[in-house]
Amino acid sequence: MLRKKLGFIAIAFLMVFSIVGGTASAASAPQKIKIYLDDELMSFPVAPAIKNGVTFVPFRALFEAFDYSVKWNNAEKRINADNGDVKLQLYVGKKTAHIDGQRTSLPAAPYIEKGSTLIPLRFVAEATGYDVTWNQQNKTIHISTGINDEALQAQVEAFINQYGKAESERSLSKVKSMLDPESPYYDYFVEYYEEFFKSQGTSEYSNMEIIEADEDYILVSVTRTDKWTGGPFFFDRTEDELWFDLTVSADGSLKLYDEYTGYYTYDAQDLIGQTTNVPTDVKDAIKNTLNTQYQGFNDKDEELLLSAFDNSTWSYRYLKDLLDSGFLEDLDYDLSAHEINVVQYNGSTAIVHAEETDIEGDFTSMYYMVKTAEGNWLIADTFSIYPEEDVEMMSLMDSPQFSKSDINHR
């Protein structure tokens, strides 16, 4: 027993000796403060400092990390910061600040040291709506935006994957159960899916990222990939940066309130430039149909325009709805094609690439065309690629008039 006690004493002595031996070097190099934003280490041009229990950091680096725009008024030594939701004003040497115009008190005044203006970290983070925790032992500060919460991310991913499964099953009842019945766009969604589910296919979601979140709603960016497998045709496509606006129900479950269109790419784009053997009479028939479409637009002849489309497809029905709304009356067209190429052909269907021009300039279109029992070639689906950055690609089914939500959200 005595030997065991002596062993502990010896170990304790060695530990104390080691600690004392390291005291001088530790005192000469104080432990640096580390600050994490959603588990990512933040960097600052000037090291964070603690004064009277308050952590200060350089103002510009902090505000920019929180997505604020910042303006500095040198005459008044005033900082103006705005992130679109919160507006902050802080003054060097003053313990007063403003949040959205309302005066409030600071735990300590901002100050300037060696040319850098430092501000209270916790005040800015909490005014932004973030949570701040301090670990005294490790001298670390963790700022949580709430966006990257693992449980929330898992819930969102599960909801969106379930939504994609309901779409792939073509189950209108399941989709409707996941829509927010209070959404003003509910009927638009239902109308869209009633038409969309006449085709068979799959919908898959990936790259799910929470953009904003609070207790009532969640804004999520996703990538959706739609593949056609049967029924009325649609071009396979991938939609990047599609935004889902989700609401949080009283029981904590999620519902889809609205969606905001992203940027489309179509698999058929890869066919541009390819060639295939096509009988001359088929080429001529396809060109005649496209020219009929152009003439219908140019002459505002609705009957002629519709005659170029397969009336069993949703493209036809969407176009008819659009024409019934009177949109053609207010628009002028001068459509034509200076190049038409059949890039895929199997005797009964064809994919056609056309370089087209209109009043506003040139663009590229792709058409899926079908041969009728009478031997005519009609348009079943189409999309266009525009040179403008703001409207890169659009299918007839994706035009604003046929959006699942209000036109202002597209």
PDB file of N, CA, C and O in Angstrom, residues 283-357:
ATOM      1  N   LYS A 283     -36.801  14.617 -94.066  1.00  0.00           N
ATOM      2  CA  LYS A 283     -36.194  15.925 -93.807  1.00  0.00           C
ATOM      3  C   LYS A 283     -37.108  17.049 -94.262  1.00  0.00           C
ATOM      4  O   LYS A 283     -37.325  18.033 -93.547  1.00  0.00           O
ATOM      5  N   ASP A 284     -37.649  16.890 -95.470  1.00  0.00           N
ATOM      6  CA  ASP A 284     -38.525  17.934 -96.012  1.00  0.00           C
ATOM      7  C   ASP A 284     -39.789  18.079 -95.175  1.00  0.00           C
ATOM      8  O   ASP A 284     -40.257  19.204 -94.910  1.00  0.00           O
ATOM      9  N   ALA A 285     -40.354  16.956 -94.728  1.00  0.00           N
ATOM     10  CA  ALA A 285     -41.579  17.002 -93.921  1.00  0.00           C
ATOM     11  C   ALA A 285     -41.321  17.689 -92.579  1.00  0.00           C
ATOM     12  O   ALA A 285     -42.150  18.477 -92.102  1.00  0.00           O
ATOM     13  N   ILE A 286     -40.178  17.398 -91.980  1.00  0.00           N
ATOM     14  CA  ILE A 286     -39.827  18.017 -90.696  1.00  0.00           C
ATOM     15  C   ILE A 286     -39.636  19.526 -90.868  1.00  0.00           C
ATOM     16  O   ILE A 286     -40.126  20.328 -90.073  1.00  0.00           O
ATOM     17  N   LYS A 287     -38.932  19.929 -91.918  1.00  0.00           N
ATOM     18  CA  LYS A 287     -38.723  21.359 -92.168  1.00  0.00           C
ATOM     19  C   LYS A 287     -40.045  22.066 -92.427  1.00  0.00           C
ATOM     20  O   LYS A 287     -40.254  23.201 -91.962  1.00  0.00           O
ATOM     21  N   ASN A 288     -40.958  21.393 -93.141  1.00  0.00           N
ATOM     22  CA  ASN A 288     -42.261  22.001 -93.415  1.00  0.00           C
ATOM     23  C   ASN A 288     -43.039  22.249 -92.118  1.00  0.00           C
ATOM     24  O   ASN A 288     -43.693  23.282 -91.960  1.00  0.00           O
ATOM     25  N   THR A 289     -42.943  21.292 -91.190  1.00  0.00           N
ATOM     26  CA  THR A 289     -43.639  21.451 -89.900  1.00  0.00           C
ATOM     27  C   THR A 289     -43.067  22.618 -89.115  1.00  0.00           C
ATOM     28  O   THR A 289     -43.818  23.429 -88.549  1.00  0.00           O
ATOM     29  N   LEU A 290     -41.745  22.713 -89.070  1.00  0.00           N
ATOM     30  CA  LEU A 290     -41.131  23.824 -88.340  1.00  0.00           C
ATOM     31  C   LEU A 290     -41.472  25.155 -88.998  1.00  0.00           C
ATOM     32  O   LEU A 290     -41.741  26.148 -88.308  1.00  0.00           O
ATOM     33  N   ASN A 291     -41.465  25.187 -90.306  1.00  0.00           N
ATOM     34  CA  ASN A 291     -41.835  26.427 -90.998  1.00  0.00           C
ATOM     35  C   ASN A 291     -43.303  26.793 -90.747  1.00  0.00           C
ATOM     36  O   ASN A 291     -43.654  27.984 -90.672  1.00  0.00           O
ATOM     37  N   THR A 292     -44.161  25.766 -90.634  1.00  0.00           N
ATOM     38  CA  THR A 292     -45.559  26.020 -90.277  1.00  0.00           C
ATOM     39  C   THR A 292     -45.650  26.669 -88.904  1.00  0.00           C
ATOM     40  O   THR A 292     -46.430  27.603 -88.678  1.00  0.00           O
ATOM     41  N   GLN A 293     -44.840  26.159 -87.962  1.00  0.00           N
ATOM     42  CA  GLN A 293     -44.806  26.753 -86.622  1.00  0.00           C
ATOM     43  C   GLN A 293     -44.377  28.219 -86.689  1.00  0.00           C
ATOM     44  O   GLN A 293     -45.022  29.096 -86.087  1.00  0.00           O
ATOM     45  N   TYR A 294     -43.287  28.487 -87.433  1.00  0.00           N
ATOM     46  CA  TYR A 294     -42.806  29.873 -87.542  1.00  0.00           C
ATOM     47  C   TYR A 294     -43.876  30.787 -88.135  1.00  0.00           C
ATOM     48  O   TYR A 294     -44.122  31.898 -87.634  1.00  0.00           O
ATOM     49  N   GLN A 295     -44.526  30.302 -89.190  1.00  0.00           N
ATOM     50  CA  GLN A 295     -45.546  31.116 -89.843  1.00  0.00           C
ATOM     51  C   GLN A 295     -46.721  31.379 -88.905  1.00  0.00           C
ATOM     52  O   GLN A 295     -47.295  32.478 -88.892  1.00  0.00           O
ATOM     53  N   GLY A 296     -47.092  30.366 -88.109  1.00  0.00           N
ATOM     54  CA  GLY A 296     -48.174  30.535 -87.158  1.00  0.00           C
ATOM     55  C   GLY A 296     -47.879  31.626 -86.139  1.00  0.00           C
ATOM     56  O   GLY A 296     -48.742  32.445 -85.821  1.00  0.00           O
ATOM     57  N   PHE A 297     -46.633  31.644 -85.629  1.00  0.00           N
ATOM     58  CA  PHE A 297     -46.236  32.713 -84.713  1.00  0.00           C
ATOM     59  C   PHE A 297     -46.236  34.067 -85.421  1.00  0.00           C
ATOM     60  O   PHE A 297     -46.785  35.055 -84.914  1.00  0.00           O
ATOM     61  N   ASN A 298     -45.595  34.105 -86.587  1.00  0.00           N
ATOM     62  CA  ASN A 298     -45.428  35.387 -87.286  1.00  0.00           C
ATOM     63  C   ASN A 298     -46.762  36.007 -87.703  1.00  0.00           C
ATOM     64  O   ASN A 298     -46.936  37.226 -87.618  1.00  0.00           O
ATOM     65  N   ASP A 299     -47.698  35.154 -88.153  1.00  0.00           N
ATOM     66  CA  ASP A 299     -48.989  35.658 -88.630  1.00  0.00           C
ATOM     67  C   ASP A 299     -50.041  35.709 -87.520  1.00  0.00           C
ATOM     68  O   ASP A 299     -51.192  36.083 -87.779  1.00  0.00           O
ATOM     69  N   LYS A 300     -49.642  35.300 -86.294  1.00  0.00           N
ATOM     70  CA  LYS A 300     -50.585  35.227 -85.172  1.00  0.00           C
ATOM     71  C   LYS A 300     -51.793  34.375 -85.533  1.00  0.00           C
ATOM     72  O   LYS A 300     -52.943  34.691 -85.188  1.00  0.00           O
ATOM     73  N   ASP A 301     -51.490  33.286 -86.231  1.00  0.00           N
ATOM     74  CA  ASP A 301     -52.515  32.348 -86.677  1.00  0.00           C
ATOM     75  C   ASP A 301     -52.506  31.161 -85.712  1.00  0.00           C
ATOM     76  O   ASP A 301     -51.697  30.234 -85.841  1.00  0.00           O
ATOM     77  N   GLU A 302     -53.409  31.166 -84.756  1.00  0.00           N
ATOM     78  CA  GLU A 302     -53.388  30.161 -83.695  1.00  0.00           C
ATOM     79  C   GLU A 302     -53.658  28.758 -84.248  1.00  0.00           C
ATOM     80  O   GLU A 302     -53.025  27.784 -83.848  1.00  0.00           O
ATOM     81  N   GLU A 303     -54.598  28.638 -85.135  1.00  0.00           N
ATOM     82  CA  GLU A 303     -54.931  27.324 -85.692  1.00  0.00           C
ATOM     83  C   GLU A 303     -53.758  26.740 -86.452  1.00  0.00           C
ATOM     84  O   GLU A 303     -53.439  25.545 -86.322  1.00  0.00           O
ATOM     85  N   LEU A 304     -53.089  27.573 -87.255  1.00  0.00           N
ATOM     86  CA  LEU A 304     -51.927  27.112 -88.009  1.00  0.00           C
ATOM     87  C   LEU A 304     -50.802  26.708 -87.053  1.00  0.00           C
ATOM     88  O   LEU A 304     -50.155  25.675 -87.257  1.00  0.00           O
ATOM     89  N   LEU A 305     -50.584  27.510 -86.011  1.00  0.00           N
ATOM     90  CA  LEU A 305     -49.528  27.222 -85.045  1.00  0.00           C
ATOM     91  C   LEU A 305     -49.773  25.888 -84.345  1.00  0.00           C
ATOM     92  O   LEU A 305     -48.872  25.047 -84.248  1.00  0.00           O
ATOM     93  N   LEU A 306     -50.983  25.678 -83.875  1.00  0.00           N
ATOM     94  CA  LEU A 306     -51.303  24.427 -83.177  1.00  0.00           C
ATOM     95  C   LEU A 306     -51.204  23.214 -84.085  1.00  0.00           C
ATOM     96  O   LEU A 306     -50.928  22.100 -83.624  1.00  0.00           O
ATOM     97  N   SER A 307     -51.395  23.411 -85.393  1.00  0.00           N
ATOM     98  CA  SER A 307     -51.346  22.278 -86.337  1.00  0.00           C
ATOM     99  C   SER A 307     -49.956  21.675 -86.433  1.00  0.00           C
ATOM    100  O   SER A 307     -49.789  20.555 -86.921  1.00  0.00           O
ATOM    101  N   ALA A 308     -48.938  22.394 -85.943  1.00  0.00           N
ATOM    102  CA  ALA A 308     -47.568  21.878 -85.988  1.00  0.00           C
ATOM    103  C   ALA A 308     -47.243  20.990 -84.788  1.00  0.00           C
ATOM    104  O   ALA A 308     -46.183  20.360 -84.754  1.00  0.00           O
ATOM    105  N   PHE A 309     -48.162  20.914 -83.810  1.00  0.00           N
ATOM    106  CA  PHE A 309     -47.902  20.178 -82.569  1.00  0.00           C
ATOM    107  C   PHE A 309     -48.774  18.930 -82.469  1.00  0.00           C
ATOM    108  O   PHE A 309     -49.923  18.913 -82.936  1.00  0.00           O
ATOM    109  N   ASP A 310     -48.230  17.909 -81.820  1.00  0.00           N
ATOM    110  CA  ASP A 310     -48.956  16.675 -81.547  1.00  0.00           C
ATOM    111  C   ASP A 310     -49.969  16.949 -80.433  1.00  0.00           C
ATOM    112  O   ASP A 310     -49.592  17.263 -79.304  1.00  0.00           O
ATOM    113  N   ASN A 311     -51.267  16.821 -80.756  1.00  0.00           N
ATOM    114  CA  ASN A 311     -52.292  17.207 -79.782  1.00  0.00           C
ATOM    115  C   ASN A 311     -52.451  16.222 -78.633  1.00  0.00           C
ATOM    116  O   ASN A 311     -53.291  16.425 -77.747  1.00  0.00           O
ATOM    117  N   SER A 312     -51.661  15.137 -78.606  1.00  0.00           N
ATOM    118  CA  SER A 312     -51.715  14.202 -77.477  1.00  0.00           C
ATOM    119  C   SER A 312     -50.703  14.567 -76.396  1.00  0.00           C
ATOM    120  O   SER A 312     -50.666  13.921 -75.342  1.00  0.00           O
ATOM    121  N   THR A 313     -49.898  15.589 -76.647  1.00  0.00           N
ATOM    122  CA  THR A 313     -48.819  15.932 -75.712  1.00  0.00           C
ATOM    123  C   THR A 313     -49.197  17.119 -74.835  1.00  0.00           C
ATOM    124  O   THR A 313     -50.069  17.922 -75.170  1.00  0.00           O
ATOM    125  N   TRP A 314     -48.475  17.226 -73.732  1.00  0.00           N
ATOM    126  CA  TRP A 314     -48.744  18.365 -72.852  1.00  0.00           C
ATOM    127  C   TRP A 314     -48.191  19.663 -73.432  1.00  0.00           C
ATOM    128  O   TRP A 314     -48.667  20.742 -73.102  1.00  0.00           O
ATOM    129  N   SER A 315     -47.220  19.566 -74.323  1.00  0.00           N
ATOM    130  CA  SER A 315     -46.745  20.776 -74.990  1.00  0.00           C
ATOM    131  C   SER A 315     -47.873  21.422 -75.789  1.00  0.00           C
ATOM    132  O   SER A 315     -48.027  22.644 -75.789  1.00  0.00           O
ATOM    133  N   TYR A 316     -48.646  20.576 -76.466  1.00  0.00           N
ATOM    134  CA  TYR A 316     -49.798  21.086 -77.221  1.00  0.00           C
ATOM    135  C   TYR A 316     -50.808  21.739 -76.281  1.00  0.00           C
ATOM    136  O   TYR A 316     -51.300  22.844 -76.542  1.00  0.00           O
ATOM    137  N   ARG A 317     -51.121  21.045 -75.186  1.00  0.00           N
ATOM    138  CA  ARG A 317     -52.138  21.562 -74.262  1.00  0.00           C
ATOM    139  C   ARG A 317     -51.664  22.849 -73.586  1.00  0.00           C
ATOM    140  O   ARG A 317     -52.448  23.778 -73.382  1.00  0.00           O
ATOM    141  N   TYR A 318     -50.382  22.894 -73.229  1.00  0.00           N
ATOM    142  CA  TYR A 318     -49.842  24.112 -72.635  1.00  0.00           C
ATOM    143  C   TYR A 318     -49.898  25.268 -73.626  1.00  0.00           C
ATOM    144  O   TYR A 318     -50.251  26.397 -73.288  1.00  0.00           O
ATOM    145  N   LEU A 319     -49.523  24.985 -74.883  1.00  0.00           N
ATOM    146  CA  LEU A 319     -49.540  26.030 -75.899  1.00  0.00           C
ATOM    147  C   LEU A 319     -50.967  26.528 -76.127  1.00  0.00           C
ATOM    148  O   LEU A 319     -51.207  27.733 -76.259  1.00  0.00           O
ATOM    149  N   LYS A 320     -51.921  25.599 -76.148  1.00  0.00           N
ATOM    150  CA  LYS A 320     -53.314  26.011 -76.353  1.00  0.00           C
ATOM    151  C   LYS A 320     -53.793  26.898 -75.212  1.00  0.00           C
ATOM    152  O   LYS A 320     -54.479  27.913 -75.427  1.00  0.00           O
ATOM    153  N   ASP A 321     -53.438  26.527 -73.976  1.00  0.00           N
ATOM    154  CA  ASP A 321     -53.808  27.364 -72.823  1.00  0.00           C
ATOM    155  C   ASP A 321     -53.198  28.754 -72.944  1.00  0.00           C
ATOM    156  O   ASP A 321     -53.824  29.767 -72.627  1.00  0.00           O
ATOM    157  N   LEU A 322     -51.950  28.768 -73.424  1.00  0.00           N
ATOM    158  CA  LEU A 322     -51.260  30.043 -73.580  1.00  0.00           C
ATOM    159  C   LEU A 322     -51.936  30.900 -74.640  1.00  0.00           C
ATOM    160  O   LEU A 322     -52.146  32.100 -74.453  1.00  0.00           O
ATOM    161  N   LEU A 323     -52.311  30.267 -75.728  1.00  0.00           N
ATOM    162  CA  LEU A 323     -52.995  31.003 -76.792  1.00  0.00           C
ATOM    163  C   LEU A 323     -54.374  31.484 -76.322  1.00  0.00           C
ATOM    164  O   LEU A 323     -54.787  32.603 -76.644  1.00  0.00           O
ATOM    165  N   ASP A 324     -55.070  30.658 -75.555  1.00  0.00           N
ATOM    166  CA  ASP A 324     -56.384  31.038 -75.044  1.00  0.00           C
ATOM    167  C   ASP A 324     -56.296  32.239 -74.101  1.00  0.00           C
ATOM    168  O   ASP A 324     -57.275  32.984 -73.938  1.00  0.00           O
ATOM    169  N   SER A 325     -55.098  32.423 -73.480  1.00  0.00           N
ATOM    170  CA  SER A 325     -54.932  33.569 -72.580  1.00  0.00           C
ATOM    171  C   SER A 325     -54.737  34.868 -73.340  1.00  0.00           C
ATOM    172  O   SER A 325     -54.736  35.946 -72.747  1.00  0.00           O
ATOM    173  N   GLY A 326     -54.522  34.766 -74.668  1.00  0.00           N
ATOM    174  CA  GLY A 326     -54.390  35.957 -75.501  1.00  0.00           C
ATOM    175  C   GLY A 326     -52.990  36.513 -75.613  1.00  0.00           C
ATOM    176  O   GLY A 326     -52.802  37.635 -76.115  1.00  0.00           O
ATOM    177  N   PHE A 327     -51.975  35.738 -75.191  1.00  0.00           N
ATOM    178  CA  PHE A 327     -50.616  36.293 -75.185  1.00  0.00           C
ATOM    179  C   PHE A 327     -50.120  36.632 -76.587  1.00  0.00           C
ATOM    180  O   PHE A 327     -49.333  37.563 -76.765  1.00  0.00           O
ATOM    181  N   LEU A 328     -50.577  35.885 -77.601  1.00  0.00           N
ATOM    182  CA  LEU A 328     -50.065  36.085 -78.947  1.00  0.00           C
ATOM    183  C   LEU A 328     -50.485  37.442 -79.509  1.00  0.00           C
ATOM    184  O   LEU A 328     -49.795  38.012 -80.370  1.00  0.00           O
ATOM    185  N   GLU A 329     -51.574  37.982 -79.019  1.00  0.00           N
ATOM    186  CA  GLU A 329     -52.085  39.245 -79.541  1.00  0.00           C
ATOM    187  C   GLU A 329     -51.158  40.425 -79.247  1.00  0.00           C
ATOM    188  O   GLU A 329     -51.128  41.402 -79.992  1.00  0.00           O
ATOM    189  N   ASP A 330     -50.415  40.317 -78.149  1.00  0.00           N
ATOM    190  CA  ASP A 330     -49.595  41.452 -77.718  1.00  0.00           C
ATOM    191  C   ASP A 330     -48.124  41.326 -78.112  1.00  0.00           C
ATOM    192  O   ASP A 330     -47.312  42.187 -77.767  1.00  0.00           O
ATOM    193  N   LEU A 331     -47.773  40.256 -78.816  1.00  0.00           N
ATOM    194  CA  LEU A 331     -46.367  40.024 -79.162  1.00  0.00           C
ATOM    195  C   LEU A 331     -46.190  39.972 -80.667  1.00  0.00           C
ATOM    196  O   LEU A 331     -47.064  39.506 -81.401  1.00  0.00           O
ATOM    197  N   ASP A 332     -45.037  40.441 -81.120  1.00  0.00           N
ATOM    198  CA  ASP A 332     -44.690  40.370 -82.540  1.00  0.00           C
ATOM    199  C   ASP A 332     -43.533  39.394 -82.732  1.00  0.00           C
ATOM    200  O   ASP A 332     -42.591  39.369 -81.938  1.00  0.00           O
ATOM    201  N   TYR A 333     -43.615  38.601 -83.785  1.00  0.00           N
ATOM    202  CA  TYR A 333     -42.582  37.616 -84.080  1.00  0.00           C
ATOM    203  C   TYR A 333     -42.099  37.780 -85.509  1.00  0.00           C
ATOM    204  O   TYR A 333     -42.842  38.218 -86.392  1.00  0.00           O
ATOM    205  N   ASP A 334     -40.866  37.411 -85.745  1.00  0.00           N
ATOM    206  CA  ASP A 334     -40.312  37.288 -87.090  1.00  0.00           C
ATOM    207  C   ASP A 334     -39.397  36.069 -87.079  1.00  0.00           C
ATOM    208  O   ASP A 334     -38.195  36.160 -87.307  1.00  0.00           O
ATOM    209  N   LEU A 335     -39.995  34.916 -86.778  1.00  0.00           N
ATOM    210  CA  LEU A 335     -39.241  33.677 -86.593  1.00  0.00           C
ATOM    211  C   LEU A 335     -38.882  33.028 -87.919  1.00  0.00           C
ATOM    212  O   LEU A 335     -39.673  33.007 -88.862  1.00  0.00           O
ATOM    213  N   SER A 336     -37.673  32.479 -87.959  1.00  0.00           N
ATOM    214  CA  SER A 336     -37.232  31.674 -89.093  1.00  0.00           C
ATOM    215  C   SER A 336     -36.032  30.854 -88.639  1.00  0.00           C
ATOM    216  O   SER A 336     -35.473  31.097 -87.567  1.00  0.00           O
ATOM    217  N   ALA A 337     -35.651  29.891 -89.441  1.00  0.00           N
ATOM    218  CA  ALA A 337     -34.476  29.065 -89.142  1.00  0.00           C
ATOM    219  C   ALA A 337     -33.486  29.167 -90.290  1.00  0.00           C
ATOM    220  O   ALA A 337     -33.870  29.075 -91.453  1.00  0.00           O
ATOM    221  N   HIS A 338     -32.216  29.386 -89.957  1.00  0.00           N
ATOM    222  CA  HIS A 338     -31.199  29.392 -91.008  1.00  0.00           C
ATOM    223  C   HIS A 338     -30.416  28.083 -91.035  1.00  0.00           C
ATOM    224  O   HIS A 338     -29.526  27.910 -91.874  1.00  0.00           O
ATOM    225  N   GLU A 339     -30.762  27.157 -90.128  1.00  0.00           N
ATOM    226  CA  GLU A 339     -30.130  25.831 -90.141  1.00  0.00           C
ATOM    227  C   GLU A 339     -31.041  24.855 -89.419  1.00  0.00           C
ATOM    228  O   GLU A 339     -31.468  25.093 -88.295  1.00  0.00           O
ATOM    229  N   ILE A 340     -31.373  23.737 -90.057  1.00  0.00           N
ATOM    230  CA  ILE A 340     -32.185  22.682 -89.448  1.00  0.00           C
ATOM    231  C   ILE A 340     -31.501  21.348 -89.718  1.00  0.00           C
ATOM    232  O   ILE A 340     -31.260  20.987 -90.873  1.00  0.00           O
ATOM    233  N   ASN A 341     -31.187  20.603 -88.645  1.00  0.00           N
ATOM    234  CA  ASN A 341     -30.511  19.318 -88.769  1.00  0.00           C
ATOM    235  C   ASN A 341     -31.208  18.263 -87.922  1.00  0.00           C
ATOM    236  O   ASN A 341     -31.520  18.511 -86.754  1.00  0.00           O
ATOM    237  N   VAL A 342     -31.446  17.110 -88.512  1.00  0.00           N
ATOM    238  CA  VAL A 342     -31.961  15.969 -87.753  1.00  0.00           C
ATOM    239  C   VAL A 342     -30.753  15.266 -87.134  1.00  0.00           C
ATOM    240  O   VAL A 342     -29.877  14.784 -87.843  1.00  0.00           O
ATOM    241  N   VAL A 343     -30.719  15.202 -85.799  1.00  0.00           N
ATOM    242  CA  VAL A 343     -29.541  14.652 -85.119  1.00  0.00           C
ATOM    243  C   VAL A 343     -29.791  13.251 -84.581  1.00  0.00           C
ATOM    244  O   VAL A 343     -28.845  12.551 -84.198  1.00  0.00           O
ATOM    245  N   GLN A 344     -31.066  12.842 -84.524  1.00  0.00           N
ATOM    246  CA  GLN A 344     -31.390  11.472 -84.103  1.00  0.00           C
ATOM    247  C   GLN A 344     -32.682  11.055 -84.790  1.00  0.00           C
ATOM    248  O   GLN A 344     -33.645  11.830 -84.841  1.00  0.00           O
ATOM    249  N   TYR A 345     -32.708   9.820 -85.317  1.00  0.00           N
ATOM    250  CA  TYR A 345     -33.865   9.390 -86.118  1.00  0.00           C
ATOM    251  C   TYR A 345     -33.988   7.870 -86.038  1.00  0.00           C
ATOM    252  O   TYR A 345     -32.990   7.141 -86.119  1.00  0.00           O
ATOM    253  N   ASN A 346     -35.248   7.394 -85.826  1.00  0.00           N
ATOM    254  CA  ASN A 346     -35.450   5.933 -85.791  1.00  0.00           C
ATOM    255  C   ASN A 346     -36.626   5.482 -86.637  1.00  0.00           C
ATOM    256  O   ASN A 346     -37.093   4.344 -86.510  1.00  0.00           O
ATOM    257  N   GLY A 347     -37.123   6.357 -87.501  1.00  0.00           N
ATOM    258  CA  GLY A 347     -38.240   5.995 -88.374  1.00  0.00           C
ATOM    259  C   GLY A 347     -39.566   6.536 -87.903  1.00  0.00           C
ATOM    260  O   GLY A 347     -40.427   6.894 -88.717  1.00  0.00           O
ATOM    261  N   SER A 348     -39.777   6.579 -86.569  1.00  0.00           N
ATOM    262  CA  SER A 348     -41.047   7.083 -86.044  1.00  0.00           C
ATOM    263  C   SER A 348     -40.884   8.319 -85.160  1.00  0.00           C
ATOM    264  O   SER A 348     -41.860   9.031 -84.905  1.00  0.00           O
ATOM    265  N   THR A 349     -39.663   8.563 -84.705  1.00  0.00           N
ATOM    266  CA  THR A 349     -39.387   9.771 -83.917  1.00  0.00           C
ATOM    267  C   THR A 349     -38.083  10.386 -84.401  1.00  0.00           C
ATOM    268  O   THR A 349     -37.235   9.704 -84.999  1.00  0.00           O
ATOM    269  N   ALA A 350     -37.912  11.672 -84.107  1.00  0.00           N
ATOM    270  CA  ALA A 350     -36.684  12.361 -84.505  1.00  0.00           C
ATOM    271  C   ALA A 350     -36.409  13.483 -83.516  1.00  0.00           C
ATOM    272  O   ALA A 350     -37.329  14.091 -82.961  1.00  0.00           O
ATOM    273  N   ILE A 351     -35.122  13.721 -83.279  1.00  0.00           N
ATOM    274  CA  ILE A 351     -34.706  14.896 -82.522  1.00  0.00           C
ATOM    275  C   ILE A 351     -34.022  15.842 -83.502  1.00  0.00           C
ATOM    276  O   ILE A 351     -33.131  15.437 -84.257  1.00  0.00           O
ATOM    277  N   VAL A 352     -34.467  17.099 -83.476  1.00  0.00           N
ATOM    278  CA  VAL A 352     -34.047  18.072 -84.485  1.00  0.00           C
ATOM    279  C   VAL A 352     -33.384  19.265 -83.808  1.00  0.00           C
ATOM    280  O   VAL A 352     -33.876  19.785 -82.804  1.00  0.00           O
ATOM    281  N   HIS A 353     -32.266  19.673 -84.371  1.00  0.00           N
ATOM    282  CA  HIS A 353     -31.540  20.865 -83.904  1.00  0.00           C
ATOM    283  C   HIS A 353     -31.771  21.975 -84.925  1.00  0.00           C
ATOM    284  O   HIS A 353     -31.566  21.788 -86.124  1.00  0.00           O
ATOM    285  N   ALA A 354     -32.197  23.153 -84.433  1.00  0.00           N
ATOM    286  CA  ALA A 354     -32.447  24.284 -85.322  1.00  0.00           C
ATOM    287  C   ALA A 354     -31.766  25.538 -84.787  1.00  0.00           C
ATOM    288  O   ALA A 354     -31.855  25.839 -83.589  1.00  0.00           O
ATOM    289  N   GLU A 355     -31.067  26.230 -85.677  1.00  0.00           N
ATOM    290  CA  GLU A 355     -30.522  27.550 -85.357  1.00  0.00           C
ATOM    291  C   GLU A 355     -31.521  28.575 -85.879  1.00  0.00           C
ATOM    292  O   GLU A 355     -31.752  28.663 -87.084  1.00  0.00           O
ATOM    293  N   GLU A 356     -32.101  29.327 -84.969  1.00  0.00           N
ATOM    294  CA  GLU A 356     -33.235  30.169 -85.309  1.00  0.00           C
ATOM    295  C   GLU A 356     -32.936  31.646 -85.045  1.00  0.00           C
ATOM    296  O   GLU A 356     -31.986  31.988 -84.330  1.00  0.00           O
ATOM    297  N   THR A 357     -33.782  32.494 -85.603  1.00  0.00           N
ATOM    298  CA  THR A 357     -33.642  33.931 -85.392  1.00  0.00           C
ATOM    299  C   THR A 357     -35.027  34.545 -85.224  1.00  0.00           C
ATOM    300  O   THR A 357     -36.022  34.036 -85.756  1.00  0.00           O
TER     301      THR A 357
END
